[in-house]
mmCIF file of N, CA and C in Angstrom:
data_model
loop_
_atom_site.group_PDB
_atom_site.id
_atom_site.type_symbol
_atom_site.label_atom_id
_atom_site.label_comp_id
_atom_site.label_asym_id
_atom_site.label_seq_id
_atom_site.Cartn_x
_atom_site.Cartn_y
_atom_site.Cartn_z
ATOM 1 N N UNK V 1 0.923 -1.159 -0.068
ATOM 2 C CA UNK V 1 -0.088 0.217 0.009
ATOM 3 C C UNK V 1 0.897 1.205 -0.066
ATOM 4 N N UNK V 2 0.477 2.093 -0.779
ATOM 5 C CA UNK V 2 1.449 3.430 -0.931
ATOM 6 C C UNK V 2 1.110 4.478 0.004
ATOM 7 N N UNK V 3 2.232 5.543 -0.080
ATOM 8 C CA UNK V 3 1.852 6.466 1.014
ATOM 9 C C UNK V 3 0.852 7.292 0.799
ATOM 10 N N UNK V 4 0.449 7.613 -0.613
ATOM 11 C CA UNK V 4 -0.648 8.504 -0.975
ATOM 12 C C UNK V 4 -1.926 7.795 -1.609
ATOM 13 N N UNK V 5 -2.935 7.612 -1.477
ATOM 14 C CA UNK V 5 -3.950 6.861 -1.929
ATOM 15 C C UNK V 5 -5.015 7.890 -2.362
ATOM 16 N N UNK V 6 -6.057 7.258 -3.403
ATOM 17 C CA UNK V 6 -7.280 8.090 -3.802
ATOM 18 C C UNK V 6 -8.148 8.012 -2.995
ATOM 19 N N UNK V 7 -8.820 9.128 -2.480
ATOM 20 C CA UNK V 7 -9.706 9.068 -1.599
ATOM 21 C C UNK V 7 -9.355 9.872 -0.217
ATOM 22 N N UNK V 8 -8.723 9.270 0.546
ATOM 23 C CA UNK V 8 -8.228 10.048 2.015
ATOM 24 C C UNK V 8 -7.324 11.434 1.472
ATOM 25 N N UNK V 9 -7.682 12.417 2.082
ATOM 26 C CA UNK V 9 -7.011 13.747 1.813
ATOM 27 C C UNK V 9 -5.652 13.670 2.489
ATOM 28 N N UNK V 10 -4.604 14.346 1.956
ATOM 29 C CA UNK V 10 -3.264 14.309 2.538
ATOM 30 C C UNK V 10 -2.971 15.976 2.433
ATOM 31 N N UNK V 11 -1.921 16.459 3.126
ATOM 32 C CA UNK V 11 -1.381 17.952 2.789
ATOM 33 C C UNK V 11 -0.869 17.949 1.432
ATOM 34 N N UNK V 12 -1.149 18.973 0.672
ATOM 35 C CA UNK V 12 -0.420 19.115 -0.585
ATOM 36 C C UNK V 12 1.228 19.348 -0.640
ATOM 37 N N UNK V 13 1.447 20.035 0.757
ATOM 38 C CA UNK V 13 2.981 19.950 0.741
ATOM 39 C C UNK V 13 3.782 18.882 1.031
ATOM 40 N N UNK V 14 3.124 17.767 1.632
ATOM 41 C CA UNK V 14 3.771 16.609 1.926
ATOM 42 C C UNK V 14 3.771 15.541 0.625
ATOM 43 N N UNK V 15 2.791 15.990 -0.143
ATOM 44 C CA UNK V 15 2.773 15.035 -1.407
ATOM 45 C C UNK V 15 3.780 15.719 -2.511
ATOM 46 N N UNK V 16 3.800 17.015 -2.579
ATOM 47 C CA UNK V 16 4.801 17.640 -3.468
ATOM 48 C C UNK V 16 6.188 17.461 -2.919
ATOM 49 N N UNK V 17 6.676 17.440 -1.846
ATOM 50 C CA UNK V 17 7.791 17.102 -1.373
ATOM 51 C C UNK V 17 8.317 15.644 -1.427
ATOM 52 N N UNK V 18 7.179 14.739 -1.347
ATOM 53 C CA UNK V 18 7.317 13.265 -1.639
ATOM 54 C C UNK V 18 7.616 13.240 -3.029
ATOM 55 N N UNK V 19 6.896 13.743 -3.993
ATOM 56 C CA UNK V 19 7.043 13.740 -5.406
ATOM 57 C C UNK V 19 8.451 14.068 -5.818
ATOM 58 N N UNK V 20 8.783 15.357 -5.608
ATOM 59 C CA UNK V 20 10.034 15.805 -5.961
ATOM 60 C C UNK V 20 11.189 14.967 -5.431
ATOM 61 N N UNK V 21 11.234 14.417 -4.075
ATOM 62 C CA UNK V 21 12.268 13.726 -3.632
ATOM 63 C C UNK V 21 12.155 12.041 -4.227
ATOM 64 N N UNK V 22 11.073 11.672 -4.647
ATOM 65 C CA UNK V 22 10.879 10.551 -5.353
ATOM 66 C C UNK V 22 11.376 10.524 -6.614
ATOM 67 N N UNK V 23 11.228 11.515 -7.496
ATOM 68 C CA UNK V 23 11.578 11.551 -8.885
ATOM 69 C C UNK V 23 12.790 11.893 -8.822
ATOM 70 N N UNK V 24 13.517 12.804 -8.075
ATOM 71 C CA UNK V 24 14.976 13.098 -8.005
ATOM 72 C C UNK V 24 15.715 11.706 -7.819
ATOM 73 N N UNK V 25 15.392 10.844 -6.885
ATOM 74 C CA UNK V 25 16.074 9.768 -6.567
ATOM 75 C C UNK V 25 16.168 8.699 -7.647
ATOM 76 N N UNK V 26 14.954 8.538 -8.393
ATOM 77 C CA UNK V 26 14.917 7.671 -9.482
ATOM 78 C C UNK V 26 15.474 8.397 -10.692
ATOM 79 N N UNK V 27 15.710 9.646 -10.776
ATOM 80 C CA UNK V 27 16.350 10.120 -11.808
ATOM 81 C C UNK V 27 17.832 10.753 -11.855
ATOM 82 N N UNK V 28 18.439 10.255 -10.898
ATOM 83 C CA UNK V 28 19.725 10.657 -10.671
ATOM 84 C C UNK V 28 20.671 9.960 -11.725
ATOM 85 N N UNK V 29 21.434 10.795 -12.351
ATOM 86 C CA UNK V 29 22.271 10.324 -13.647
ATOM 87 C C UNK V 29 23.422 9.514 -12.990
ATOM 88 N N UNK V 30 24.143 10.065 -11.901
ATOM 89 C CA UNK V 30 25.440 9.750 -11.669
ATOM 90 C C UNK V 30 25.420 9.666 -9.942
ATOM 91 N N UNK V 31 26.738 9.421 -9.596
ATOM 92 C CA UNK V 31 26.913 9.382 -8.179
ATOM 93 C C UNK V 31 26.794 10.614 -7.679
ATOM 94 N N UNK V 32 26.896 11.633 -8.483
ATOM 95 C CA UNK V 32 26.641 13.191 -8.091
ATOM 96 C C UNK V 32 25.344 13.284 -7.706
ATOM 97 N N UNK V 33 24.802 14.226 -6.743
ATOM 98 C CA UNK V 33 23.727 14.436 -6.236
ATOM 99 C C UNK V 33 22.688 15.325 -7.062
ATOM 100 N N UNK V 34 22.742 14.958 -8.370
ATOM 101 C CA UNK V 34 22.045 15.926 -9.317
ATOM 102 C C UNK V 34 20.917 15.088 -10.122
ATOM 103 N N UNK V 35 20.131 15.743 -10.790
ATOM 104 C CA UNK V 35 19.246 15.073 -11.461
ATOM 105 C C UNK V 35 18.538 16.152 -12.159
ATOM 106 N N UNK V 36 17.372 16.149 -13.155
ATOM 107 C CA UNK V 36 16.603 17.054 -13.874
ATOM 108 C C UNK V 36 15.744 17.873 -12.814
ATOM 109 N N UNK V 37 15.216 17.072 -11.957
ATOM 110 C CA UNK V 37 14.521 17.477 -10.681
ATOM 111 C C UNK V 37 15.191 18.710 -10.156
ATOM 112 N N UNK V 38 16.516 18.477 -9.621
ATOM 113 C CA UNK V 38 17.076 19.526 -8.820
ATOM 114 C C UNK V 38 17.548 20.632 -9.992
ATOM 115 N N UNK V 39 17.944 20.321 -10.934
ATOM 116 C CA UNK V 39 18.300 21.282 -12.029
ATOM 117 C C UNK V 39 17.267 22.369 -12.395
ATOM 118 N N UNK V 40 15.843 21.699 -12.091
ATOM 119 C CA UNK V 40 14.591 22.757 -12.493
ATOM 120 C C UNK V 40 14.005 23.166 -11.283
ATOM 121 N N UNK V 41 14.132 22.646 -10.070
ATOM 122 C CA UNK V 41 13.257 23.221 -8.958
ATOM 123 C C UNK V 41 14.095 23.681 -7.774
ATOM 124 N N UNK V 42 15.462 23.169 -7.848
ATOM 125 C CA UNK V 42 16.449 23.551 -6.755
ATOM 126 C C UNK V 42 16.648 25.152 -6.750
ATOM 127 N N UNK V 43 16.388 25.845 -5.536
ATOM 128 C CA UNK V 43 16.649 27.226 -5.497
ATOM 129 C C UNK V 43 17.920 27.433 -4.356
ATOM 130 N N UNK V 44 18.293 28.610 -4.207
ATOM 131 C CA UNK V 44 19.326 29.014 -3.359
ATOM 132 C C UNK V 44 18.979 30.073 -2.516
ATOM 133 N N UNK V 45 18.870 29.800 -1.056
ATOM 134 C CA UNK V 45 18.806 31.083 -0.265
ATOM 135 C C UNK V 45 19.849 31.688 0.276
ATOM 136 N N UNK V 46 20.043 32.928 0.027
ATOM 137 C CA UNK V 46 21.305 33.552 0.698
ATOM 138 C C UNK V 46 20.826 34.383 1.981
ATOM 139 N N UNK V 47 21.594 33.909 3.003
ATOM 140 C CA UNK V 47 21.421 34.615 4.218
ATOM 141 C C UNK V 47 22.684 35.608 4.682
ATOM 142 N N UNK V 48 22.598 36.874 4.745
ATOM 143 C CA UNK V 48 23.861 37.569 4.984
ATOM 144 C C UNK V 48 23.680 38.179 6.652
ATOM 145 N N UNK V 49 24.690 37.748 7.483
ATOM 146 C CA UNK V 49 24.734 38.021 8.942
ATOM 147 C C UNK V 49 25.744 39.213 9.281
ATOM 148 N N UNK V 50 25.582 40.303 9.695
ATOM 149 C CA UNK V 50 26.574 41.175 10.085
ATOM 150 C C UNK V 50 26.707 41.182 11.559
ATOM 151 N N UNK V 51 28.164 41.003 11.563
ATOM 152 C CA UNK V 51 28.823 40.656 13.206
ATOM 153 C C UNK V 51 29.871 41.762 13.277
ATOM 154 N N UNK V 52 29.310 42.569 14.437
ATOM 155 C CA UNK V 52 30.362 43.771 14.698
ATOM 156 C C UNK V 52 31.683 43.253 15.322
ATOM 157 N N UNK V 53 32.648 44.067 15.055
ATOM 158 C CA UNK V 53 34.075 44.015 15.500
ATOM 159 C C UNK V 53 34.769 42.610 15.369
ATOM 160 N N UNK V 54 34.571 41.796 14.166
ATOM 161 C CA UNK V 54 35.323 40.637 13.830
ATOM 162 C C UNK V 54 36.128 40.860 12.573
ATOM 163 N N UNK V 55 37.347 40.534 12.682
ATOM 164 C CA UNK V 55 38.267 40.826 11.587
ATOM 165 C C UNK V 55 38.552 39.230 10.959
ATOM 166 N N UNK V 56 39.276 39.282 9.779
ATOM 167 C CA UNK V 56 39.681 38.121 9.260
ATOM 168 C C UNK V 56 38.843 38.047 8.037
ATOM 169 N N UNK V 57 39.420 36.901 7.252
ATOM 170 C CA UNK V 57 38.214 36.200 6.002
ATOM 171 C C UNK V 57 38.298 34.857 5.859
ATOM 172 N N UNK V 58 37.449 34.238 5.788
ATOM 173 C CA UNK V 58 37.584 32.882 5.539
ATOM 174 C C UNK V 58 36.248 32.547 4.471
ATOM 175 N N UNK V 59 36.823 31.737 3.633
ATOM 176 C CA UNK V 59 35.890 31.543 2.396
ATOM 177 C C UNK V 59 35.355 30.122 2.042
ATOM 178 N N UNK V 60 34.248 29.878 1.562
ATOM 179 C CA UNK V 60 33.773 28.643 1.329
ATOM 180 C C UNK V 60 33.957 27.499 2.009
ATOM 181 N N UNK V 61 33.513 27.622 3.407
ATOM 182 C CA UNK V 61 33.189 26.436 4.217
ATOM 183 C C UNK V 61 31.767 25.816 3.829
ATOM 184 N N UNK V 62 31.881 24.238 3.779
ATOM 185 C CA UNK V 62 30.748 23.637 3.286
ATOM 186 C C UNK V 62 30.472 22.870 4.620
ATOM 187 N N UNK V 63 29.308 22.792 5.098
ATOM 188 C CA UNK V 63 29.011 21.861 6.338
ATOM 189 C C UNK V 63 28.266 20.814 5.730
ATOM 190 N N UNK V 64 27.798 19.789 6.611
ATOM 191 C CA UNK V 64 27.265 18.606 6.080
ATOM 192 C C UNK V 64 25.693 18.690 5.576
ATOM 193 N N UNK V 65 25.290 19.732 5.841
ATOM 194 C CA UNK V 65 23.889 20.110 5.160
ATOM 195 C C UNK V 65 24.116 20.618 3.916
ATOM 196 N N UNK V 66 25.092 20.860 3.270
ATOM 197 C CA UNK V 66 25.295 21.698 1.885
ATOM 198 C C UNK V 66 25.043 23.087 2.096
ATOM 199 N N UNK V 67 25.187 23.742 3.286
ATOM 200 C CA UNK V 67 25.141 25.225 3.428
ATOM 201 C C UNK V 67 26.485 25.732 3.318
ATOM 202 N N UNK V 68 26.653 26.504 2.349
ATOM 203 C CA UNK V 68 28.147 27.286 2.011
ATOM 204 C C UNK V 68 27.902 28.620 3.060
ATOM 205 N N UNK V 69 29.195 28.643 3.668
ATOM 206 C CA UNK V 69 29.499 30.111 4.421
ATOM 207 C C UNK V 69 30.646 30.704 3.989
ATOM 208 N N UNK V 70 30.594 32.302 3.818
ATOM 209 C CA UNK V 70 31.593 32.957 3.620
ATOM 210 C C UNK V 70 31.713 33.959 4.509
ATOM 211 N N UNK V 71 32.900 34.432 5.214
ATOM 212 C CA UNK V 71 33.049 35.512 6.329
ATOM 213 C C UNK V 71 34.002 36.280 5.540
ATOM 214 N N UNK V 72 33.296 37.619 5.425
ATOM 215 C CA UNK V 72 34.371 38.651 5.014
ATOM 216 C C UNK V 72 34.713 39.503 6.212
ATOM 217 N N UNK V 73 35.860 39.880 6.553
ATOM 218 C CA UNK V 73 36.031 40.755 7.760
ATOM 219 C C UNK V 73 36.376 42.231 6.978
ATOM 220 N N UNK V 74 36.145 43.100 7.959
ATOM 221 C CA UNK V 74 36.360 44.628 7.666
ATOM 222 C C UNK V 74 37.601 45.061 8.023
ATOM 223 N N UNK V 75 38.353 44.868 6.800
ATOM 224 C CA UNK V 75 39.903 45.356 7.036
ATOM 225 C C UNK V 75 39.980 46.865 6.444
ATOM 226 N N UNK V 76 40.909 47.594 7.080
ATOM 227 C CA UNK V 76 41.562 48.537 6.613
ATOM 228 C C UNK V 76 40.598 49.782 6.897
ATOM 229 N N UNK V 77 39.272 49.848 6.791
ATOM 230 C CA UNK V 77 38.553 51.042 6.758
ATOM 231 C C UNK V 77 38.025 51.496 8.339
ATOM 232 N N UNK V 78 38.257 52.660 8.627
ATOM 233 C CA UNK V 78 37.853 52.860 10.040
ATOM 234 C C UNK V 78 36.578 52.852 10.575
ATOM 235 N N UNK V 79 35.588 53.011 9.886
ATOM 236 C CA UNK V 79 34.251 52.624 10.367
ATOM 237 C C UNK V 79 33.506 51.426 9.809
ATOM 238 N N UNK V 80 34.468 50.385 9.222
ATOM 239 C CA UNK V 80 33.793 49.220 8.651
ATOM 240 C C UNK V 80 34.301 48.049 9.278
ATOM 241 N N UNK V 81 34.119 48.191 10.682
ATOM 242 C CA UNK V 81 34.477 47.080 11.716
ATOM 243 C C UNK V 81 33.421 45.950 11.956
ATOM 244 N N UNK V 82 32.626 45.649 10.855
ATOM 245 C CA UNK V 82 31.575 44.601 10.852
ATOM 246 C C UNK V 82 32.064 43.555 9.755
ATOM 247 N N UNK V 83 32.076 42.192 10.539
ATOM 248 C CA UNK V 83 32.319 41.097 9.366
ATOM 249 C C UNK V 83 30.734 40.675 9.002
ATOM 250 N N UNK V 84 30.772 40.385 7.737
ATOM 251 C CA UNK V 84 29.514 39.799 6.938
ATOM 252 C C UNK V 84 29.707 38.353 6.639
ATOM 253 N N UNK V 85 28.852 37.542 7.327
ATOM 254 C CA UNK V 85 28.751 36.169 6.985
ATOM 255 C C UNK V 85 27.660 35.635 5.992
ATOM 256 N N UNK V 86 28.006 35.141 4.969
ATOM 257 C CA UNK V 86 27.270 34.936 4.053
ATOM 258 C C UNK V 86 26.847 33.352 3.861
ATOM 259 N N UNK V 87 25.418 32.790 4.087
ATOM 260 C CA UNK V 87 25.211 31.507 4.115
ATOM 261 C C UNK V 87 24.445 31.158 2.830
ATOM 262 N N UNK V 88 24.761 30.333 2.057
ATOM 263 C CA UNK V 88 23.843 29.934 1.055
ATOM 264 C C UNK V 88 23.497 28.412 1.407
ATOM 265 N N UNK V 89 21.970 28.330 1.136
ATOM 266 C CA UNK V 89 21.404 27.212 1.565
ATOM 267 C C UNK V 89 20.356 26.851 0.497
ATOM 268 N N UNK V 90 20.795 25.502 0.050
ATOM 269 C CA UNK V 90 19.963 24.648 -1.145
ATOM 270 C C UNK V 90 18.510 24.544 -0.444
ATOM 271 N N UNK V 91 17.603 24.657 -1.484
ATOM 272 C CA UNK V 91 16.147 24.236 -1.238
ATOM 273 C C UNK V 91 15.447 23.724 -2.270
ATOM 274 N N UNK V 92 14.605 22.828 -2.172
ATOM 275 C CA UNK V 92 13.665 22.190 -2.991
ATOM 276 C C UNK V 92 12.258 22.795 -2.882
ATOM 277 N N UNK V 93 11.814 23.210 -1.667
ATOM 278 C CA UNK V 93 10.570 23.777 -1.364
ATOM 279 C C UNK V 93 10.964 24.757 -0.455
ATOM 280 N N UNK V 94 10.362 26.130 -0.707
ATOM 281 C CA UNK V 94 10.683 27.213 0.295
ATOM 282 C C UNK V 94 9.361 27.746 0.914
ATOM 283 N N UNK V 95 9.134 27.585 2.130
ATOM 284 C CA UNK V 95 7.648 28.091 2.707
ATOM 285 C C UNK V 95 7.908 29.523 2.690
ATOM 286 N N UNK V 96 6.665 30.215 2.518
ATOM 287 C CA UNK V 96 6.865 31.719 2.688
ATOM 288 C C UNK V 96 5.563 32.074 3.164
ATOM 289 N N UNK V 97 5.493 32.998 4.256
ATOM 290 C CA UNK V 97 4.317 33.458 4.903
ATOM 291 C C UNK V 97 3.301 34.291 4.153
ATOM 292 N N UNK V 98 2.252 34.222 4.176
ATOM 293 C CA UNK V 98 1.173 34.827 3.234
ATOM 294 C C UNK V 98 0.651 36.092 4.350
ATOM 295 N N UNK V 99 0.156 37.154 3.614
ATOM 296 C CA UNK V 99 -0.258 38.373 4.577
ATOM 297 C C UNK V 99 -1.560 37.982 4.720
ATOM 298 N N UNK V 100 -2.127 38.604 6.052
ATOM 299 C CA UNK V 100 -3.329 38.189 6.677
ATOM 300 C C UNK V 100 -4.474 38.496 5.482
ATOM 301 N N UNK V 101 -5.484 37.904 5.258
ATOM 302 C CA UNK V 101 -6.680 38.311 4.676
ATOM 303 C C UNK V 101 -7.579 39.477 5.052
ATOM 304 N N UNK V 102 -7.847 40.229 4.250
ATOM 305 C CA UNK V 102 -8.658 41.502 4.703
ATOM 306 C C UNK V 102 -9.864 41.276 5.600
ATOM 307 N N UNK V 103 -10.235 41.853 6.499
ATOM 308 C CA UNK V 103 -11.571 41.707 7.288
ATOM 309 C C UNK V 103 -12.743 41.376 6.301
ATOM 310 N N UNK V 104 -13.623 40.836 6.674
ATOM 311 C CA UNK V 104 -14.936 40.568 5.932
ATOM 312 C C UNK V 104 -16.018 41.225 7.062
ATOM 313 N N UNK V 105 -17.189 41.741 6.230
ATOM 314 C CA UNK V 105 -18.137 42.241 7.161
ATOM 315 C C UNK V 105 -19.326 41.819 6.225
ATOM 316 N N UNK V 106 -20.386 41.501 6.851
ATOM 317 C CA UNK V 106 -21.669 41.405 6.325
ATOM 318 C C UNK V 106 -22.420 42.634 6.293
ATOM 319 N N UNK V 107 -23.388 42.628 4.940
ATOM 320 C CA UNK V 107 -24.207 43.876 4.547
ATOM 321 C C UNK V 107 -25.288 43.822 5.747
ATOM 322 N N UNK V 108 -26.199 44.715 5.420
ATOM 323 C CA UNK V 108 -27.118 45.022 6.437
ATOM 324 C C UNK V 108 -28.146 43.926 6.435
ATOM 325 N N UNK V 109 -28.564 43.058 5.383
ATOM 326 C CA UNK V 109 -29.257 42.010 5.480
ATOM 327 C C UNK V 109 -28.462 40.653 5.852
ATOM 328 N N UNK V 110 -27.397 40.786 6.311
ATOM 329 C CA UNK V 110 -26.557 39.659 6.856
ATOM 330 C C UNK V 110 -26.363 38.453 5.896
ATOM 331 N N UNK V 111 -26.397 38.811 4.554
ATOM 332 C CA UNK V 111 -26.503 37.668 3.569
ATOM 333 C C UNK V 111 -25.306 37.762 2.388
ATOM 334 N N UNK V 112 -24.652 38.939 2.399
ATOM 335 C CA UNK V 112 -23.522 39.266 1.384
ATOM 336 C C UNK V 112 -22.573 39.613 2.265
ATOM 337 N N UNK V 113 -21.278 38.825 1.886
ATOM 338 C CA UNK V 113 -19.866 39.277 2.690
ATOM 339 C C UNK V 113 -19.408 40.119 1.636
ATOM 340 N N UNK V 114 -18.960 41.346 2.625
ATOM 341 C CA UNK V 114 -18.340 42.832 1.841
ATOM 342 C C UNK V 114 -16.707 42.596 2.659
ATOM 343 N N UNK V 115 -16.093 42.859 1.433
ATOM 344 C CA UNK V 115 -14.369 42.682 1.996
ATOM 345 C C UNK V 115 -14.234 44.456 2.369
ATOM 346 N N UNK V 116 -13.478 44.563 3.480
ATOM 347 C CA UNK V 116 -13.160 45.864 3.933
ATOM 348 C C UNK V 116 -11.821 46.228 3.173
ATOM 349 N N UNK V 117 -11.702 47.113 2.388
ATOM 350 C CA UNK V 117 -10.281 47.296 1.321
ATOM 351 C C UNK V 117 -9.837 48.661 1.946
#
């Protein structure tokens, strides 16, 4: 019996995640972790942290999760004593928060719903 069946409802996020991961696993072309699924759907999130009073420079650290870190020190400049650490994190699915919907009101007859814009 499969993970997803006709009839019972499941969360769309779980289905899409399962589908992309299964297709990627089945379509890998070599020992490298790449496939047409990753080429089409994989994105990269870049996060920049500013850390005060840190000097030095480190580049291209990769951790076990595939996150790439680059740290740039503020050398030379008088006011530039801020180190910037840049992390690049690959993803297949990126969850974003949606803004709240506008409030709804009923009309005088309490039958029609009117949006307050």
